[in-house]
Amino acid sequence: MKKLAIKKIALSLFLAGYAASSAYAISPVTTTNAVQGSAPVMWSQAGTAAHTMTVRISNNATGTTAIGSGEKAKVGDYIHIFYNLKDSDGDQDPTSARKVAGTLTVWMKLDRVNGAWQQVTDITDTAIAYEADGEKGHISFQISNSMAGAEQIGFQLEERTEFGSPDHGKWLSVADIWSTANPPKKDDTKPNDPGTGDEGPGDPDPDNPVGPVELPGATALGIFKYKADGSVDLAVNLATTGNTDEASTPMYGDKLAAIVWLNNSGGAVSNAPNFTGSTPDMNKSSAYSFTWHLDGTYAGDAAPAAAINVGLGRDNTHGYGTIELGDISATVKHNSKYSMGTKAGLQGYKLKVTAN
């Protein structure tokens, strides 16, 4: 009986210990932080550097081919941003999500040298097209009327995916869509504007048309005479005048100005710019280069194909392209300034100027 009692006591102690151990089992624990993956990173179509994009300007929504580097960008053209959004976790930004496109902000400067950044407020939401194919992203928008005259265009966007942790990478700021100098500026938070540098997208199409942005029908080129006091007579455009008097005719001894202007109202352009008043036209001359030729026929000889290369200059104040006809100092014979194979220098031919 004594042994049986001892066994009962031992069994009771065992069961009590088992119960106690069950009551005080180790509880599950949870990590302080959620599982993290990798941030998405943009790569241009060239694929040579991270945080870059391919920018192309075309005349259609597909953006397969750029318009051409010998052309000017125009209102109505399309700016395309192509990229591969790489994420080692497999996170993506599908067409339905529009996460990257939703961060796009477009900027412009009307004066590349002295102008301030202006946000293009009509390039938002439905004005921005977006499509994705796996990692491939394509954002596009049309150049709007408000961008007419822009000499510099920039934009900002963020590397984003629909899901993932993190679901974002860097803010990329492009200060000049035409620049090949540097890739976009990278920031963890969005800057106030694209900045003062020359950062490009990383991979601009070399066949892109260049600025300033022209508004067809409202951007004009004219030829005007300098007056004796050094100012330009904007009342008479030698390219459109119907008069034949001396004031309307290019004369040896004259200094002429080639001027490009944008009608401030955006409507039909007049024969001469109005650079005064509360709503002056925009003088865009400094953003162009000018080439002067003779035109027509004189004494049986067609105008030479070669451009005039004598007497050319630039108005340092207004940016006009200038040409002096003959020797305005009258120290030598006018015809002697030219060796173009003509019979009498510039005489007998019309003058033609091209703005590029």
Coordinates of C-alpha atoms in Angstrom, one line a residue:
M1 CA 0.0 0.0 0.0
K2 CA 2.9 2.3 0.8
K3 CA 4.4 1.8 -2.6
L4 CA 1.1 2.4 -4.3
A5 CA 0.7 5.7 -2.4
I6 CA 4.2 6.8 -3.5
K7 CA 3.3 6.0 -7.2
K8 CA 0.1 8.0 -6.9
I9 CA 2.0 11.0 -5.5
A10 CA 4.6 10.8 -8.3
L11 CA 1.9 10.6 -10.9
S12 CA 0.2 13.6 -9.4
L13 CA 3.4 15.6 -9.5
F14 CA 4.0 14.6 -13.1
L15 CA 0.6 15.7 -14.2
A16 CA 0.8 18.9 -12.3
G17 CA 4.1 19.7 -13.9
Y18 CA 2.8 18.9 -17.4
A19 CA -0.2 21.2 -16.8
A20 CA 2.1 24.0 -15.6
S21 CA 4.4 23.6 -18.7
S22 CA 1.3 23.8 -21.0
A23 CA 0.1 26.9 -19.3
Y24 CA 3.4 28.7 -19.7
A25 CA 4.4 27.7 -23.3
I26 CA 6.4 30.3 -25.4
S27 CA 4.1 32.7 -27.3
P28 CA 4.5 33.5 -31.1
V29 CA 6.4 36.7 -31.8
T30 CA 6.1 39.2 -34.7
T31 CA 8.7 41.3 -36.5
T32 CA 8.7 44.9 -35.6
N33 CA 8.8 45.9 -39.3
A34 CA 6.9 44.6 -42.3
V35 CA 8.7 42.8 -45.1
Q36 CA 10.4 45.1 -47.5
G37 CA 11.3 44.7 -51.1
S38 CA 13.2 46.8 -53.6
A39 CA 12.3 50.3 -54.9
P40 CA 11.3 50.6 -58.6
V41 CA 13.9 52.2 -60.9
M42 CA 13.4 53.7 -64.3
W43 CA 15.7 52.9 -67.2
S44 CA 15.5 54.5 -70.7
Q45 CA 15.0 52.4 -73.8
A46 CA 18.7 52.6 -74.3
G47 CA 19.1 50.8 -71.0
T48 CA 22.6 52.3 -70.2
A49 CA 21.9 54.0 -66.9
A50 CA 19.4 53.9 -64.1
H51 CA 16.9 56.8 -63.4
T52 CA 16.7 57.8 -67.0
M53 CA 14.0 58.0 -69.7
T54 CA 13.8 58.2 -73.5
V55 CA 12.0 61.4 -74.7
R56 CA 10.7 61.7 -78.2
I57 CA 8.7 64.5 -79.9
S58 CA 6.4 63.3 -82.7
N59 CA 3.4 64.5 -84.7
N60 CA 1.2 61.6 -83.6
A61 CA 0.1 59.7 -80.5
T62 CA 2.2 56.6 -81.1
G63 CA 5.6 58.3 -80.9
T64 CA 7.4 55.8 -83.2
T65 CA 9.4 58.4 -85.0
A66 CA 10.7 61.9 -84.1
I67 CA 9.8 64.8 -86.3
G68 CA 13.3 65.8 -87.2
S69 CA 16.1 67.9 -85.6
G70 CA 15.8 70.5 -88.4
E71 CA 12.3 71.4 -87.4
K72 CA 10.8 73.5 -84.6
A73 CA 8.5 71.9 -82.0
K74 CA 4.9 73.2 -82.5
V75 CA 1.7 73.4 -80.5
G76 CA -0.1 70.1 -81.2
D77 CA 3.0 68.0 -81.4
Y78 CA 3.3 65.1 -78.9
I79 CA 6.0 64.7 -76.2
H80 CA 6.6 61.1 -75.4
I81 CA 8.3 59.6 -72.3
F82 CA 9.4 56.0 -72.7
Y83 CA 11.0 53.9 -70.0
N84 CA 11.3 50.5 -68.4
L85 CA 10.3 50.4 -64.8
K86 CA 12.4 47.7 -63.3
D87 CA 11.6 46.2 -59.9
S88 CA 13.4 43.1 -58.7
D89 CA 10.3 42.1 -56.7
G90 CA 8.1 42.0 -59.8
D91 CA 5.9 45.0 -58.8
Q92 CA 4.5 46.9 -61.8
D93 CA 2.5 50.0 -62.7
P94 CA -0.2 48.6 -65.1
T95 CA -2.2 50.8 -67.4
S96 CA -5.2 50.9 -65.1
A97 CA -3.1 52.1 -62.1
R98 CA -1.3 55.1 -63.8
K99 CA 0.9 55.7 -60.7
V100 CA 3.8 57.2 -62.5
A101 CA 1.7 59.2 -64.9
G102 CA -0.2 60.6 -61.9
T103 CA 2.9 62.2 -60.6
L104 CA 3.8 64.0 -63.8
T105 CA 4.2 67.8 -63.6
V106 CA 5.2 69.8 -66.8
W107 CA 7.1 73.0 -66.7
M108 CA 8.3 75.6 -69.2
K109 CA 10.4 78.8 -69.5
L110 CA 9.5 81.4 -72.1
D111 CA 13.0 82.8 -71.9
R112 CA 15.8 80.3 -71.6
V113 CA 18.3 82.8 -70.2
N114 CA 16.3 85.1 -68.0
G115 CA 12.9 83.4 -67.6
A116 CA 11.4 81.7 -64.6
W117 CA 9.8 78.3 -64.4
Q118 CA 6.0 78.3 -65.1
Q119 CA 4.0 75.2 -64.4
V120 CA 1.9 74.1 -67.4
T121 CA -1.4 73.7 -65.6
D122 CA -3.4 72.4 -68.5
I123 CA -1.2 69.2 -68.8
T124 CA -2.9 67.1 -66.1
D125 CA -5.2 64.1 -65.7
T126 CA -6.9 63.2 -68.9
A127 CA -4.5 65.4 -70.9
I128 CA -1.8 62.8 -70.0
A129 CA -2.0 59.4 -71.9
Y130 CA -0.5 56.3 -70.3
E131 CA 0.0 52.7 -71.4
A132 CA 2.1 49.9 -69.9
D133 CA 3.2 46.5 -71.1
G134 CA 4.9 44.7 -68.2
E135 CA 7.9 46.8 -67.3
K136 CA 7.5 49.1 -70.3
G137 CA 5.9 52.4 -69.7
H138 CA 4.8 55.1 -72.1
I139 CA 3.5 58.6 -71.1
S140 CA 2.5 61.2 -73.6
F141 CA 0.8 64.6 -73.9
Q142 CA 0.3 67.2 -76.6
I143 CA 2.0 70.5 -76.5
S144 CA -0.7 72.9 -75.5
N145 CA -1.4 76.5 -76.6
S146 CA -0.2 77.8 -73.3
M147 CA 3.3 76.4 -74.2
A148 CA 3.6 78.5 -77.3
G149 CA 6.9 80.4 -77.3
A150 CA 8.5 78.1 -74.7
E151 CA 12.3 78.0 -75.1
Q152 CA 12.8 75.4 -72.4
I153 CA 10.6 72.5 -71.3
G154 CA 11.1 70.4 -68.2
F155 CA 9.1 67.9 -66.1
Q156 CA 9.1 66.0 -62.9
L157 CA 7.8 62.5 -62.1
E158 CA 8.2 59.8 -59.5
E159 CA 9.3 56.2 -60.0
R160 CA 6.1 54.3 -58.8
T161 CA 4.4 50.9 -58.8
E162 CA 0.8 50.1 -57.9
F163 CA 1.8 47.9 -55.0
G164 CA 5.0 46.9 -53.1
S165 CA 6.9 48.1 -50.1
P166 CA 8.4 50.4 -51.0
D167 CA 6.1 51.3 -53.9
H168 CA 8.2 54.3 -54.9
G169 CA 11.7 55.2 -55.8
K170 CA 13.2 58.6 -56.7
W171 CA 11.7 61.9 -57.9
L172 CA 13.3 62.6 -61.2
S173 CA 13.5 66.2 -62.4
V174 CA 14.3 67.0 -66.1
A175 CA 15.2 70.6 -66.6
D176 CA 15.6 70.5 -70.4
I177 CA 14.0 67.8 -72.5
W178 CA 16.5 68.7 -75.3
S179 CA 19.6 68.4 -73.1
T180 CA 22.2 65.6 -73.6
A181 CA 24.5 66.9 -70.8
N182 CA 23.3 65.1 -67.7
P183 CA 20.7 62.6 -66.6
P184 CA 17.7 63.7 -64.5
K185 CA 18.2 65.1 -61.0
K186 CA 17.3 62.5 -58.3
D187 CA 15.6 63.4 -55.0
D188 CA 13.7 61.6 -52.2
T189 CA 11.1 64.3 -52.1
K190 CA 9.6 66.4 -54.9
P191 CA 11.5 69.7 -55.5
N192 CA 9.6 72.9 -56.1
D193 CA 10.6 73.0 -59.8
P194 CA 13.1 71.3 -62.1
G195 CA 15.9 73.5 -60.9
T196 CA 18.6 75.6 -62.5
G197 CA 20.8 72.9 -64.0
D198 CA 20.8 71.4 -67.5
E199 CA 19.6 67.9 -66.6
G200 CA 18.0 66.1 -69.5
P201 CA 16.0 62.9 -69.6
G202 CA 19.2 60.8 -70.2
D203 CA 18.1 59.6 -73.6
P204 CA 16.6 62.3 -75.8
D205 CA 15.9 61.3 -79.4
P206 CA 18.6 63.0 -81.6
D207 CA 15.9 63.7 -84.2
N208 CA 13.6 65.7 -81.9
P209 CA 12.5 69.1 -83.2
V210 CA 13.9 71.9 -81.1
G211 CA 12.5 75.0 -79.3
P212 CA 11.2 77.5 -79.1
V213 CA 7.7 76.1 -79.5
E214 CA 5.9 77.7 -82.4
L215 CA 2.2 78.3 -82.8
P216 CA 1.4 77.9 -86.5
G217 CA -0.3 81.0 -87.8
A218 CA 0.9 83.1 -84.9
T219 CA 4.7 82.9 -85.2
A220 CA 6.1 85.2 -87.8
L221 CA 9.4 86.3 -89.3
G222 CA 10.0 89.8 -90.7
I223 CA 12.7 92.1 -92.0
F224 CA 13.0 95.7 -90.7
K225 CA 15.3 98.7 -91.0
Y226 CA 17.4 100.3 -88.3
K227 CA 16.9 104.0 -88.0
A228 CA 19.6 106.6 -87.7
D229 CA 19.1 106.7 -83.9
G230 CA 19.9 102.9 -83.6
S231 CA 16.3 101.8 -83.0
V232 CA 14.4 99.6 -85.4
D233 CA 11.5 100.9 -87.5
L234 CA 8.8 98.3 -86.7
A235 CA 6.2 100.1 -88.8
V236 CA 7.5 98.8 -92.1
N237 CA 8.1 95.1 -92.7
L238 CA 10.3 94.9 -95.9
A239 CA 9.0 91.3 -96.4
T240 CA 5.3 92.3 -96.6
T241 CA 5.2 95.9 -97.6
G242 CA 3.4 96.8 -100.8
N243 CA 5.3 100.1 -101.1
T244 CA 8.3 100.8 -103.4
D245 CA 9.7 103.9 -101.6
E246 CA 13.2 104.0 -100.1
A247 CA 11.8 103.3 -96.6
S248 CA 10.4 100.0 -97.9
T249 CA 13.4 99.0 -100.0
P250 CA 16.7 97.5 -98.8
M251 CA 19.4 99.9 -99.8
Y252 CA 23.2 99.8 -99.7
G253 CA 24.2 101.4 -96.4
D254 CA 21.2 100.1 -94.5
K255 CA 21.3 97.8 -91.5
L256 CA 18.5 95.4 -91.3
A257 CA 17.0 93.3 -88.5
A258 CA 15.5 89.8 -88.9
I259 CA 12.8 89.5 -86.1
V260 CA 10.8 86.5 -85.0
W261 CA 7.8 87.2 -82.9
L262 CA 4.8 85.4 -81.4
N263 CA 1.4 87.1 -81.5
N264 CA 0.5 87.5 -77.8
S265 CA -3.2 86.7 -78.4
G266 CA -2.4 83.5 -80.3
G267 CA -4.5 84.6 -83.2
A268 CA -3.6 85.6 -86.7
V269 CA -0.2 87.4 -86.7
S270 CA 0.1 90.9 -88.0
N271 CA 2.7 92.2 -90.5
A272 CA 4.7 93.8 -87.7
P273 CA 5.2 93.0 -84.0
N274 CA 3.9 95.1 -81.1
F275 CA 6.4 95.0 -78.3
T276 CA 4.7 97.7 -76.2
G277 CA 1.6 98.0 -74.1
S278 CA 0.1 95.7 -71.5
T279 CA -0.1 92.7 -73.7
P280 CA 2.9 92.9 -76.0
D281 CA 3.9 90.2 -78.6
M282 CA 6.8 87.9 -77.6
N283 CA 10.1 88.6 -79.2
K284 CA 11.6 85.1 -79.9
S285 CA 14.5 86.3 -82.1
S286 CA 17.3 85.3 -79.7
A287 CA 16.2 81.7 -79.8
Y288 CA 16.8 81.5 -83.6
S289 CA 19.8 81.5 -85.9
F290 CA 19.4 83.4 -89.2
T291 CA 20.7 82.7 -92.7
W292 CA 20.6 85.4 -95.4
H293 CA 20.5 84.7 -99.2
L294 CA 20.0 86.6 -102.4
D295 CA 16.8 85.6 -104.2
G296 CA 15.6 86.0 -107.8
T297 CA 17.4 86.9 -111.0
Y298 CA 19.4 89.9 -112.1
A299 CA 20.9 90.6 -115.5
G300 CA 20.2 87.0 -116.6
D301 CA 21.9 85.5 -113.6
A302 CA 20.0 83.5 -110.9
A303 CA 20.9 84.3 -107.3
P304 CA 23.9 82.3 -106.1
A305 CA 23.1 79.3 -103.8
A306 CA 25.7 80.3 -101.3
A307 CA 24.6 82.3 -98.2
I308 CA 25.7 85.9 -97.6
N309 CA 28.6 85.8 -95.2
V310 CA 29.5 89.5 -94.9
G311 CA 28.1 92.1 -92.5
L312 CA 26.2 89.6 -90.3
G313 CA 25.7 90.2 -86.6
R314 CA 23.3 90.0 -83.6
D315 CA 21.6 92.8 -81.8
N316 CA 22.9 92.3 -78.2
T317 CA 19.9 94.0 -76.7
H318 CA 17.0 92.4 -78.5
G319 CA 18.5 89.3 -80.0
Y320 CA 17.6 90.3 -83.6
G321 CA 19.7 88.8 -86.4
T322 CA 21.3 91.7 -88.3
I323 CA 22.9 92.3 -91.7
E324 CA 24.7 95.4 -93.0
L325 CA 24.3 96.0 -96.7
G326 CA 27.5 97.0 -98.3
D327 CA 29.9 99.2 -96.4
I328 CA 27.8 101.3 -94.0
S329 CA 30.8 103.4 -93.1
A330 CA 31.2 104.3 -96.8
T331 CA 34.9 103.9 -96.7
V332 CA 35.0 101.4 -99.6
K333 CA 32.8 100.7 -102.6
H334 CA 29.8 98.6 -101.6
N335 CA 30.2 96.0 -104.3
S336 CA 33.7 95.3 -103.2
K337 CA 32.4 93.7 -100.0
Y338 CA 31.1 90.7 -101.9
S339 CA 32.7 87.9 -103.9
M340 CA 29.7 85.8 -104.8
G341 CA 30.0 85.8 -108.6
T342 CA 27.4 88.4 -109.1
K343 CA 27.7 91.3 -111.5
A344 CA 27.0 94.1 -109.0
G345 CA 27.3 92.8 -105.5
L346 CA 23.8 92.5 -103.9
Q347 CA 22.2 94.9 -106.3
G348 CA 19.2 93.7 -108.4
Y349 CA 18.3 90.8 -106.1
K350 CA 15.9 90.4 -103.3
L351 CA 17.0 89.4 -99.8
K352 CA 15.7 86.3 -98.2
V353 CA 16.2 85.3 -94.6
T354 CA 15.6 81.9 -93.0
A355 CA 15.2 81.4 -89.2
N356 CA 16.3 78.1 -87.7

